Short mmCIF file of C-alpha atoms and ligand atoms in Angstrom, two decimals:
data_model
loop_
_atom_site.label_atom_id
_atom_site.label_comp_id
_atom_site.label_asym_id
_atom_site.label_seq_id
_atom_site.Cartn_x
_atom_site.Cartn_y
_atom_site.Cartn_z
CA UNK A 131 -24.83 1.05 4.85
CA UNK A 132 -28.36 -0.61 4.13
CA UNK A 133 -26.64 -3.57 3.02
CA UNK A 134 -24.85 -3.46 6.00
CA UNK A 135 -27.53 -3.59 8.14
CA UNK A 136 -29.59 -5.99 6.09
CA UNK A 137 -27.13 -8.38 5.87
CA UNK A 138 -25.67 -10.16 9.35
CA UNK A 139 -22.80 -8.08 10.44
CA UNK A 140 -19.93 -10.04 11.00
CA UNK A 141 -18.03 -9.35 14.52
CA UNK A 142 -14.65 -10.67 14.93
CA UNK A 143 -13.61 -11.94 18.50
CA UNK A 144 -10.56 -14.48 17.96
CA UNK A 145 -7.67 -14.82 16.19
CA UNK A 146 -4.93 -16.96 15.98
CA UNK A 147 -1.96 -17.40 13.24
CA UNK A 148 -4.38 -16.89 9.72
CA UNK A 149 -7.67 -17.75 10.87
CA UNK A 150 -10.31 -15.39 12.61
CA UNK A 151 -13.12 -16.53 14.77
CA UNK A 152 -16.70 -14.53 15.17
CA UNK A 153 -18.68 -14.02 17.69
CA UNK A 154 -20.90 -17.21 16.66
CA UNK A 155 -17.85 -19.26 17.19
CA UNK A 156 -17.30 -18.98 13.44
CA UNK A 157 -13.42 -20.17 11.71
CA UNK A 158 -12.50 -18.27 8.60
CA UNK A 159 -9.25 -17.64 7.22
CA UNK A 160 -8.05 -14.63 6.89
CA UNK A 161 -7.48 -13.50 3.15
CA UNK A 162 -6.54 -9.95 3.30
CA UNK A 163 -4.07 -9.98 6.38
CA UNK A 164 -6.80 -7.85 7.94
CA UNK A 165 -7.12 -5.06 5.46
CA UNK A 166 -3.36 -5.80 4.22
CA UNK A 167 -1.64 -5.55 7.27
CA UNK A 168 -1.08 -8.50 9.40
CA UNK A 169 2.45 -10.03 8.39
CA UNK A 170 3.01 -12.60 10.75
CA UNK A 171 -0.32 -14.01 11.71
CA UNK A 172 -2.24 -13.26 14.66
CA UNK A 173 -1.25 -13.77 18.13
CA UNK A 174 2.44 -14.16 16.78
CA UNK A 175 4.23 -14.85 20.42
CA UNK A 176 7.21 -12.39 19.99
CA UNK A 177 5.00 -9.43 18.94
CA UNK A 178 2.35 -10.00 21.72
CA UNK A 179 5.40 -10.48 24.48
CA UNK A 180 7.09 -6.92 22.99
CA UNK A 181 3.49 -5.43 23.59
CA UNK A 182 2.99 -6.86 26.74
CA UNK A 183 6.62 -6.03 28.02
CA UNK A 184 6.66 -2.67 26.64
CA UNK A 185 2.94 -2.32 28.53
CA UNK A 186 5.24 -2.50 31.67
CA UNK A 187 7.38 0.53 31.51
CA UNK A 188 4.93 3.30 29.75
CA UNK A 189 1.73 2.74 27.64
CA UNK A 190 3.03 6.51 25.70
CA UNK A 191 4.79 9.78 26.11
CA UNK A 192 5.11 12.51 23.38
CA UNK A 193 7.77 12.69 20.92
CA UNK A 194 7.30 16.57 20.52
CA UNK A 195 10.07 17.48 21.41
CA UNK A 196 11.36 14.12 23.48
CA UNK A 197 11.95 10.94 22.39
CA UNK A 198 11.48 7.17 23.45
CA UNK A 199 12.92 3.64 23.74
CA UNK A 200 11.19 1.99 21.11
CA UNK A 201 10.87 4.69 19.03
CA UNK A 202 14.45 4.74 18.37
CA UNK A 203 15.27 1.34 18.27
CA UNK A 204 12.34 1.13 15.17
CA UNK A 205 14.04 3.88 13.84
CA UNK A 206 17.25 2.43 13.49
CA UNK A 207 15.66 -0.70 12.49
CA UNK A 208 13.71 0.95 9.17
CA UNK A 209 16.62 2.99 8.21
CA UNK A 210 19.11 -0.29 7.99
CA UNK A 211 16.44 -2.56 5.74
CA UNK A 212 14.92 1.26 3.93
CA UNK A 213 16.58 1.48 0.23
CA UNK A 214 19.86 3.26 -0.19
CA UNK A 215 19.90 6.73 1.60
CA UNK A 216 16.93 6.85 3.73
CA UNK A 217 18.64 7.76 6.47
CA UNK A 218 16.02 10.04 8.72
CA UNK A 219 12.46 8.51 9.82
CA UNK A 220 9.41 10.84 10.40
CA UNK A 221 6.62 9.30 12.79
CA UNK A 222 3.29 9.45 12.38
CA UNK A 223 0.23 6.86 13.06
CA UNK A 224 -1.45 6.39 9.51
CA UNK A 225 -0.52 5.93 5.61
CA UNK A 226 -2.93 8.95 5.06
CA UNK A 227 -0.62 11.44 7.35
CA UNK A 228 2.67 9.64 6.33
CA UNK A 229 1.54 10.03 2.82
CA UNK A 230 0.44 14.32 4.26
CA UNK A 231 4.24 14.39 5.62
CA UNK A 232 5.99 13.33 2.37
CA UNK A 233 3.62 15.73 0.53
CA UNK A 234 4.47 18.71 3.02
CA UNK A 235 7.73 18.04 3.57
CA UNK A 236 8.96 17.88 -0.66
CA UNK A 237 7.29 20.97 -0.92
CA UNK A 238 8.47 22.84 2.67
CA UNK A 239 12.09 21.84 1.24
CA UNK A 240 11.64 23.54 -2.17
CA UNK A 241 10.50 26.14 -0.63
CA UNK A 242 13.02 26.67 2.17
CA UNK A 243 16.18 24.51 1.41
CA UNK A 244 19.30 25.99 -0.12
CA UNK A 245 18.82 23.42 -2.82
CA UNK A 246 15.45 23.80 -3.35
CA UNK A 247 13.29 25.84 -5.78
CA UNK A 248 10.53 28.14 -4.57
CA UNK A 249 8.62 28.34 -7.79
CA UNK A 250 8.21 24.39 -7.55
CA UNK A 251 5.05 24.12 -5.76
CA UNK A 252 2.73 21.36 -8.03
CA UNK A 253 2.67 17.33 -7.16
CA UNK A 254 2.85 15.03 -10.32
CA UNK A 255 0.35 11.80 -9.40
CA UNK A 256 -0.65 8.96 -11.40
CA UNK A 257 -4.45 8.17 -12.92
CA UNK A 258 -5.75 5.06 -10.26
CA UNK A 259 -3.70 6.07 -7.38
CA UNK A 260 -4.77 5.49 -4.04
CA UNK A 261 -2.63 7.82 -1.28
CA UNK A 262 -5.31 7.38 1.42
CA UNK A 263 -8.50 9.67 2.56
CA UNK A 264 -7.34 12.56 4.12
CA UNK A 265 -7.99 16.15 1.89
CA UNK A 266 -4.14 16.17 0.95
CA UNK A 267 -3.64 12.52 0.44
CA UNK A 268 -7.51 12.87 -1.84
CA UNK A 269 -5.93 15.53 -3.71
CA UNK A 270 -3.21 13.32 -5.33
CA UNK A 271 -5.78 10.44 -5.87
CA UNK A 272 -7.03 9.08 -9.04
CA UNK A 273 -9.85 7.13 -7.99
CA UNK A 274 -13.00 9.11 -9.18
CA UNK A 275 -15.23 6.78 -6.59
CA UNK A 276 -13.11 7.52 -3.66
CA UNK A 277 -12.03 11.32 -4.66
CA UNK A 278 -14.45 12.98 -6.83
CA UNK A 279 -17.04 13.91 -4.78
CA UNK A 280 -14.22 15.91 -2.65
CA UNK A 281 -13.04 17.87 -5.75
CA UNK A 282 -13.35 21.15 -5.45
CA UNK A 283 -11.66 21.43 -1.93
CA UNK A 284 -8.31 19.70 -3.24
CA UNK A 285 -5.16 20.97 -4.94
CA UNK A 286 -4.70 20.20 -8.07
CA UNK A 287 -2.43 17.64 -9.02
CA UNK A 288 -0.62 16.89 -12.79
CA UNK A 289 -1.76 13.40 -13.72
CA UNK A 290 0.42 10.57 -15.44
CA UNK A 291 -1.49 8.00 -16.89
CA UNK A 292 -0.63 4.61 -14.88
CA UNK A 293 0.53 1.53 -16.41
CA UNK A 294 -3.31 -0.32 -16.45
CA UNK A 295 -2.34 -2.72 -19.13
CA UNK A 296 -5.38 -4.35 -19.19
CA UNK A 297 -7.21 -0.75 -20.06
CA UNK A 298 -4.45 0.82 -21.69
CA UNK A 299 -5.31 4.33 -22.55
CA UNK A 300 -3.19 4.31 -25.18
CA UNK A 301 -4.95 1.58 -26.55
CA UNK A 302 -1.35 -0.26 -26.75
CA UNK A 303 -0.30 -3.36 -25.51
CA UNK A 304 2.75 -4.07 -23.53
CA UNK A 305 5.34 -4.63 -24.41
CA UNK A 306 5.28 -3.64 -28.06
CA UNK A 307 3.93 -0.39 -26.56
CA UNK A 308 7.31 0.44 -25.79
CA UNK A 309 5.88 2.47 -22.46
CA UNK A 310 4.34 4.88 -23.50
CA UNK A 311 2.71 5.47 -20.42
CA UNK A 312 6.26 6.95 -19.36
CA UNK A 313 6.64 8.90 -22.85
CA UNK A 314 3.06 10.93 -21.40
CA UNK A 315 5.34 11.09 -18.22
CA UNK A 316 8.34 12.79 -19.53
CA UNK A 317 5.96 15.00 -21.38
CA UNK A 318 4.29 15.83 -18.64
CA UNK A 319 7.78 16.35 -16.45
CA UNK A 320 9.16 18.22 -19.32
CA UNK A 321 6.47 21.50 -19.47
CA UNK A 322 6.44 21.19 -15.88
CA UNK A 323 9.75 20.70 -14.31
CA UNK A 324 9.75 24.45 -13.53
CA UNK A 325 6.65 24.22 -11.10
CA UNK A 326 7.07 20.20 -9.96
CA UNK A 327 7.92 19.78 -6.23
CA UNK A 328 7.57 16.20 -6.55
CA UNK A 329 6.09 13.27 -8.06
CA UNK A 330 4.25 10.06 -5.89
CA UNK A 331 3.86 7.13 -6.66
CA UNK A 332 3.05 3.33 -4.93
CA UNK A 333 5.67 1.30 -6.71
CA UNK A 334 5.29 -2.03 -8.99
CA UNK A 335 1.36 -2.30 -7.66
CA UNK A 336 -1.35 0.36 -7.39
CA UNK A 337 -3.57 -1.35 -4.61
CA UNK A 338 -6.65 -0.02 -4.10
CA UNK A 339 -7.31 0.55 -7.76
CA UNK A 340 -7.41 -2.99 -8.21
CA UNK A 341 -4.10 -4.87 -7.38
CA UNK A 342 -2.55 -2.59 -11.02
CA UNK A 343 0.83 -4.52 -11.83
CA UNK A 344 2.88 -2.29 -13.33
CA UNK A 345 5.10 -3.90 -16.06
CA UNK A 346 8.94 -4.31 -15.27
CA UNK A 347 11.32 -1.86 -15.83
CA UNK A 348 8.79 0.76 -15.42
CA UNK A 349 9.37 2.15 -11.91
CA UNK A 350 13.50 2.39 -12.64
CA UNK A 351 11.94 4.86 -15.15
CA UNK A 352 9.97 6.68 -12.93
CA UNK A 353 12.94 7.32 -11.23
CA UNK A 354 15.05 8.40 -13.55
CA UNK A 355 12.57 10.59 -15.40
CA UNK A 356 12.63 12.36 -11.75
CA UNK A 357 16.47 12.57 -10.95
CA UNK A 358 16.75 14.21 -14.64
CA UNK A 359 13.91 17.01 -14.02
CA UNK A 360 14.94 17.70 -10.44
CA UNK A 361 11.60 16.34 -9.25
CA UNK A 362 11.14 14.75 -5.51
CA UNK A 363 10.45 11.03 -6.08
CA UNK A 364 8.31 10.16 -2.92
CA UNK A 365 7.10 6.15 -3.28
CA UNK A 366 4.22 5.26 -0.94
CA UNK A 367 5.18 1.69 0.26
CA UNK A 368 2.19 1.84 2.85
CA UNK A 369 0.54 -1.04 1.39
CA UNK A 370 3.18 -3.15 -0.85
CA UNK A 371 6.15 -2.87 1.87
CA UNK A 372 6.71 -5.27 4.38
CA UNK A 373 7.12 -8.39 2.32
CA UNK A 374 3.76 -7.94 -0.06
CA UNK A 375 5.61 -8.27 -2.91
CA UNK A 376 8.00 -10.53 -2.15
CA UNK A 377 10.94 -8.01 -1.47
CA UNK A 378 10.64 -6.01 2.24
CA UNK A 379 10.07 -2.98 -0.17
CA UNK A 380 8.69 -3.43 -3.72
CA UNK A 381 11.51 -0.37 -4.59
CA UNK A 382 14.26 -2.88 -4.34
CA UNK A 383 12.79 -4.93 -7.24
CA UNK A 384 14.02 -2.08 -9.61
CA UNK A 385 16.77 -0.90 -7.54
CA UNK A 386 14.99 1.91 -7.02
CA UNK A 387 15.58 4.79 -4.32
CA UNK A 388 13.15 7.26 -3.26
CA UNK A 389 14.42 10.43 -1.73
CA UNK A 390 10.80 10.19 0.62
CA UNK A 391 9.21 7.08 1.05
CA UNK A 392 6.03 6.38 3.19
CA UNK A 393 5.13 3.69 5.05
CA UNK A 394 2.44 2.25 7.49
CA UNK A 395 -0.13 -0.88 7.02
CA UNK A 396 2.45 -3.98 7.38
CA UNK A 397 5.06 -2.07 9.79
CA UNK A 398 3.80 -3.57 13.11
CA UNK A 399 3.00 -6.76 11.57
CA UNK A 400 -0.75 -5.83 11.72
CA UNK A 401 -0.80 -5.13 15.71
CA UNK A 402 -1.22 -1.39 16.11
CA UNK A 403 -1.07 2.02 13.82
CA UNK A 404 1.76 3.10 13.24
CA UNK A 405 3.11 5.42 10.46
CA UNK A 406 6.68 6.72 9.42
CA UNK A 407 7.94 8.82 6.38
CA UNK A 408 11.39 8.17 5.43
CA UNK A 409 14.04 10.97 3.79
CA UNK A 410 17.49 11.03 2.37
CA UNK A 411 19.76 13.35 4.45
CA UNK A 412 19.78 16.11 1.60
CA UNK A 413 15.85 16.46 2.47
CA UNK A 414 17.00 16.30 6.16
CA UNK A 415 19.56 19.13 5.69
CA UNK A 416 16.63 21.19 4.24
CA UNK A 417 15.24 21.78 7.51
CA UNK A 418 18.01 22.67 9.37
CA UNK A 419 18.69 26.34 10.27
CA UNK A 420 18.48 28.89 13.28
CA UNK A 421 15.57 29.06 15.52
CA UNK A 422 14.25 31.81 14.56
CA UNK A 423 14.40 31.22 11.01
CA UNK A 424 12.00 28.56 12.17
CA UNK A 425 12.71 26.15 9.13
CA UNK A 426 11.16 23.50 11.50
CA UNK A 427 8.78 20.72 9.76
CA UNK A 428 5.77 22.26 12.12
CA UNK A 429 3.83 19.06 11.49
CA UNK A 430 3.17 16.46 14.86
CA UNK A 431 0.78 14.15 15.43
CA UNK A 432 -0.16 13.45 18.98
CA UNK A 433 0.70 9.54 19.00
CA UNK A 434 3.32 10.07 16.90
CA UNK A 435 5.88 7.46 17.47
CA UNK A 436 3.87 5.50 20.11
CA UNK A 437 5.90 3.31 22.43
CA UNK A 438 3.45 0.11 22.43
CA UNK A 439 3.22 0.22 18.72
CA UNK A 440 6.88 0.79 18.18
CA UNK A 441 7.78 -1.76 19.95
CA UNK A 442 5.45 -4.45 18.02
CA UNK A 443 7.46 -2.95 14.83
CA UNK A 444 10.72 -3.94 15.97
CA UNK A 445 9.40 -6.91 17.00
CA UNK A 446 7.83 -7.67 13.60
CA UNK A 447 11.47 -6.50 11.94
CA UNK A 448 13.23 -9.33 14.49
CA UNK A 449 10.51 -12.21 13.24
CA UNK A 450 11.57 -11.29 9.20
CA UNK A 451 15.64 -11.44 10.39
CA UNK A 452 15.16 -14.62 13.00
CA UNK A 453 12.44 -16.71 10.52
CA UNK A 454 14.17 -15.42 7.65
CA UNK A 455 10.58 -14.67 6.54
CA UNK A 456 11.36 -13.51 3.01
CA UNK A 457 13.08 -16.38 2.03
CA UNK A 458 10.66 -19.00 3.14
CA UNK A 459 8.51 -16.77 1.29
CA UNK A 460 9.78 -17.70 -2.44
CA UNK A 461 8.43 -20.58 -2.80
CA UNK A 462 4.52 -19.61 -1.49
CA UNK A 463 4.77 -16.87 -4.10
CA UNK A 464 5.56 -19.85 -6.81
CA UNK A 465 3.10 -22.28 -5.75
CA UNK A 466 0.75 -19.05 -5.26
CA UNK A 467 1.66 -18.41 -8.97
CA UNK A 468 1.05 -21.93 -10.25
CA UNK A 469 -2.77 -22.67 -8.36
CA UNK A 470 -3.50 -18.73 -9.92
CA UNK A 471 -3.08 -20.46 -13.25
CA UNK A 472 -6.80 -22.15 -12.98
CA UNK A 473 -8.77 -19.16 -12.73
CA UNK A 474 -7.48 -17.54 -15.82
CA UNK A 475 -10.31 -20.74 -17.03
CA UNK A 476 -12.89 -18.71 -15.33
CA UNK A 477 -15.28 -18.06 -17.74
CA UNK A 478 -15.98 -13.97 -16.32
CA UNK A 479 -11.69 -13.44 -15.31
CA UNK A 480 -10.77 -10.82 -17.42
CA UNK A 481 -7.06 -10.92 -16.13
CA UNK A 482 -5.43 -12.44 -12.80
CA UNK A 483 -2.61 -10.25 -11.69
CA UNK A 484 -0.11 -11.34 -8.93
CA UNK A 485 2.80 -9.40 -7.21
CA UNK A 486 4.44 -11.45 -4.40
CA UNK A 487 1.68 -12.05 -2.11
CA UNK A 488 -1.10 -9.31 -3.33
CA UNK A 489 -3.41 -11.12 -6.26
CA UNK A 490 -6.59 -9.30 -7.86
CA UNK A 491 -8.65 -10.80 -9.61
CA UNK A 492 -10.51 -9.24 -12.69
CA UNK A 493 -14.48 -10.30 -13.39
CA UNK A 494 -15.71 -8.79 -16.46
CA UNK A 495 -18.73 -9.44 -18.36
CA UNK A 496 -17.28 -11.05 -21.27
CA UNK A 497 -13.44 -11.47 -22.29
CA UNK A 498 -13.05 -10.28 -25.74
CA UNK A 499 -15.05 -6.89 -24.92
CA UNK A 500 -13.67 -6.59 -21.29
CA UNK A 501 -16.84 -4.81 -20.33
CA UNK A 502 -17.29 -4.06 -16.68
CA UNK A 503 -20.14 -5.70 -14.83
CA UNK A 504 -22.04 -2.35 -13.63
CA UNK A 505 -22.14 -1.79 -10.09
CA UNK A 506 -25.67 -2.64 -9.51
CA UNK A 507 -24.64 -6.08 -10.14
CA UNK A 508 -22.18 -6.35 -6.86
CA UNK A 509 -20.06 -9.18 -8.53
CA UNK A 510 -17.29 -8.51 -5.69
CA UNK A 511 -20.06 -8.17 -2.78
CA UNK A 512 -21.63 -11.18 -3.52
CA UNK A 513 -18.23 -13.21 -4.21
CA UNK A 514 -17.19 -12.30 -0.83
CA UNK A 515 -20.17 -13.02 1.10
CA UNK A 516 -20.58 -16.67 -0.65
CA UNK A 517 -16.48 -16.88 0.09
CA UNK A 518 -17.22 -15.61 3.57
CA UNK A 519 -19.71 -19.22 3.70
CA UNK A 520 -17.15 -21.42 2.83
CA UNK A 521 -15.22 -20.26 6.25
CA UNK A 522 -12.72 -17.21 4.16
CA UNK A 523 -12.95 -13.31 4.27
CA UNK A 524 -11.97 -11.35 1.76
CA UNK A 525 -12.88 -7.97 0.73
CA UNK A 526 -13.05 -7.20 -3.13
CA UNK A 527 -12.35 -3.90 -5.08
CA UNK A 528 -15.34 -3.03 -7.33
CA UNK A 529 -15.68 -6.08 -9.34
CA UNK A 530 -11.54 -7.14 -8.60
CA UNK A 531 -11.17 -9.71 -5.83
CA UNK A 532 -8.48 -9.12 -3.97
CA UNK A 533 -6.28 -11.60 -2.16
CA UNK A 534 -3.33 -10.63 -0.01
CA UNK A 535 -2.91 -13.16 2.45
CA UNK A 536 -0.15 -12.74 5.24
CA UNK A 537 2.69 -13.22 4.68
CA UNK A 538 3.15 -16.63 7.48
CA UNK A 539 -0.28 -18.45 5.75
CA UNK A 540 1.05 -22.19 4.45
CA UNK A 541 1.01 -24.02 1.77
CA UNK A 542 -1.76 -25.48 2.46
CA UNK A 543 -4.10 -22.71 3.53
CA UNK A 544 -2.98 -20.75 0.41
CA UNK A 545 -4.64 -23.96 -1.50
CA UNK A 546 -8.16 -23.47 1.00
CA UNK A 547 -8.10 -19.91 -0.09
CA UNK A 548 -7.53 -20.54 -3.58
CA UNK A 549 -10.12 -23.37 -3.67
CA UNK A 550 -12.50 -21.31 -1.83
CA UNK A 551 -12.18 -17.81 -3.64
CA UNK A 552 -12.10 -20.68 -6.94
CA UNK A 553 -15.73 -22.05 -5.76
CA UNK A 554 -16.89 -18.65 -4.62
CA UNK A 555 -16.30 -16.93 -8.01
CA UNK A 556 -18.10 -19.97 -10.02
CA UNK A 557 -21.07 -19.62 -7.34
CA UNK A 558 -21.48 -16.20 -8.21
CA UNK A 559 -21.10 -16.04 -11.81
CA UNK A 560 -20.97 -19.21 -13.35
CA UNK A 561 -24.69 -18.54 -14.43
CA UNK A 562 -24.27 -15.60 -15.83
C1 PLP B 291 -4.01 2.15 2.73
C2 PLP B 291 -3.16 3.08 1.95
C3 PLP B 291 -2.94 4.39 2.38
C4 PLP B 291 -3.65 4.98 3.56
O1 PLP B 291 -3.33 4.35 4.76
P1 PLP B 291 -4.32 4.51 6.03
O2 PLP B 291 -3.56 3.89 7.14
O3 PLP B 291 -5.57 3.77 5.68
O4 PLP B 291 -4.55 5.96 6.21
C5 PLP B 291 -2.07 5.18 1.66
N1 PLP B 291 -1.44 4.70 0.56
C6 PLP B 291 -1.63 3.46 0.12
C7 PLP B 291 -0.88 2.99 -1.07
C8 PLP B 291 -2.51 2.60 0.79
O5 PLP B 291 -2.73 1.36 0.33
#
């Protein structure tokens, strides 16, 4: 917060398609869709008319125990694109509390459902996950920056070591390692199957931990490794769905599906917050019963399901179906691909990683150790704020810089951003 205040802060008016504009009247493309969520661009004309239109008939109204327009069209909407069997939609108005719901709801349906099994009351989690920064969502964390301050006020979560091939724990490298990340897994799965409720995880990318690729093959694991201990797979697609990796969820790239699957960030193309947990109809079924056996979900968040922002997400689902966004999308994620290729000559990138649209970049102090820099150094800080010069913002992880541009930026922006984050990293460390 000193820095903060030392430093100019930077106060966005504008925006239009991928760039932003300041207060000062200052251009600057916009390298992290706006904290991963913008889709579409700014200002896109069919999300701003929904808005506006929507704005005519009602602003909100409660979905305790009513329902809306837009609500249920979104619904409808997420369930035909959602992987196979995802048939019921929960709202809610952040990934933390969609992330809460999923958690809730696996283990309110062990405890409750025909099905289910009362003495399964534990969450499995990975090392590095991020589930968002509510007390629930903390508790099956990984990141010790973000979470352990909070410890002793959290459940306790059984932790699988994630797939960070670049830090294997195992000291192993893929793919002679043979996974054996997932052998820990089904180790883990196997003593505890009796008290697992569920397991969650962000498929093929841990985000916040540093853009964390996980190698192929691995999630289809996951989910099998679930199915065969009776353990709830819940995958939080808050910040890869939507097109960030190239698929509208990163599940499908394994053929993978959840029985609970979260999802906010991208869903209104980046206009409004808006949340929604997805379930199978055997979770559904779990809940059902006589009122006074009250087998209710008793969980409602008072702008659940808003109207205005419901509406921008169907109108965000109708630009991916009318611009056939994913499939003009290929060939960024190639060309993406090929100008990554000239940083991997950066004399402090330990390791580029890409997935689809969502890039981190690795600075370490030298290569053959992979030492960290230490965190008095502010590598990422100081890359950003010399990127931030050159007219782009970006906002790194610890010393990964992250780009996840939207998912409507050219051709030839993607080359300003690479050129700029390019010149930006050299600024900053080519001295070093
Ligand atoms: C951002 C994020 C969350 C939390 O979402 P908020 O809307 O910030 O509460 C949860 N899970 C993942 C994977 C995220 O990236």
């Amino acid at each position: 917060m000193r820095d903060y205040v030392k430093e100019k802060p930077l106060i966005i008016e504008e925006g239009n398609g991928c760039t932003l504009r300041d207060t000062d009247g200052n251009e600057y493309l916009d390298g992290v869709s706006s904290l991963w969520t913008n889709v579409h661009g700014h200002r896109r004309e069919g999300i701003d008319r929904a808005v506006k239109t929507q704005l005519g008939k009602i602003a909100h109204s409660t979905m305790l125990g009513l329902s809306n327009v837009p609500a249920i069209r979104c619904a409808k909407k997420l369930v035909e694109i959602a992987p196979q069997g995802l048939s019921k939609v929960f709202y809610s108005d952040n990934g933390s509390t969609a992330v809460e719901i999923a958690l809730k709801m696996a283990f309110q349906y062990q405890q409750q459902a025909p099905a289910g099994d009362r003495a399964k009351t534990r969450f499995i989690s990975l090392t590095n996950a991020y589930h968002g920064d509510t007390i629930g969502a903390v508790s099956v964390g990984g990141i010790d920056l973000f979470h352990a301050t909070y410890k002793t006020l959290l459940f306790s979560s059984l932790k699988a070591e994630s797939p960070y091939c670049y830090r294997c724990v195992f000291g192993k490298s893929y793919p002679d390692c043979g996974l054996a990340c997932l052998g820990q897994m089904e180790e883990l799965m196997k003593k505890h199957a009796h008290e697992a409720a569920a397991l969650i995880i962000e498929p093929l990318v841990q985000g916040a931990a540093g853009i964390i690729v996980q190698p192929p093959g691995y999630l289809k694991r996951v989910r099998e490794l679930c199915t065969r201990y009776n353990i709830i797979m819940i995958a939080d697609e808050v910040a890869v769905g939507f097109g960030k990796t190239g698929t509208m969820f990163a599940c499908e790239h394994e053929d993978v599906a959840p029985d609970i699957m979260a999802v906010a960030k991208g869903i209104t193309g980046g206009y409004l917050p808006l949340a929604a947990t997805l379930a199978t109809e055997k979770i559904y079924e779990g809940f059902l019963g006589e009122y006074d056996e009250f087998k209710t979900f008793f969980h409602g968040h008072t702008y659940t399901g808003n109207p205005l922002a419901c509406a921008a997400a169907v109108a965000s689902l109708e630009i991916f179906e009318e611009e056939r966004t994913l499939e003009g999308l290929q060939g960024k994620i190639k060309h993406l691909t090929e100008r990554l290729e000239s940083f991997r000559s950066l004399k402090h990138a330990g390791e580029v990683r890409q997935r689809g649209f969502m890039v981190g970049i690795e600075l370490v102090v030298g290569k053959d150790t992979r030492e960290p820099f230490a965190p008095a150094e502010k590598i990422g800080h100081r890359i950003i704020l010399e990127a931030r010069k050159r007219g782009l913002i970006i906002r790194p992880l610890g010393n990964v810089i992250v780009l996840m541009p939207p998912l409507s930026m050219t051709t030839s922006e993607l080359d300003r951003l690479c050129d700029i984050t390019f010149a930006a990293i050299r600024a900053v460390t080519e001295g070093l």
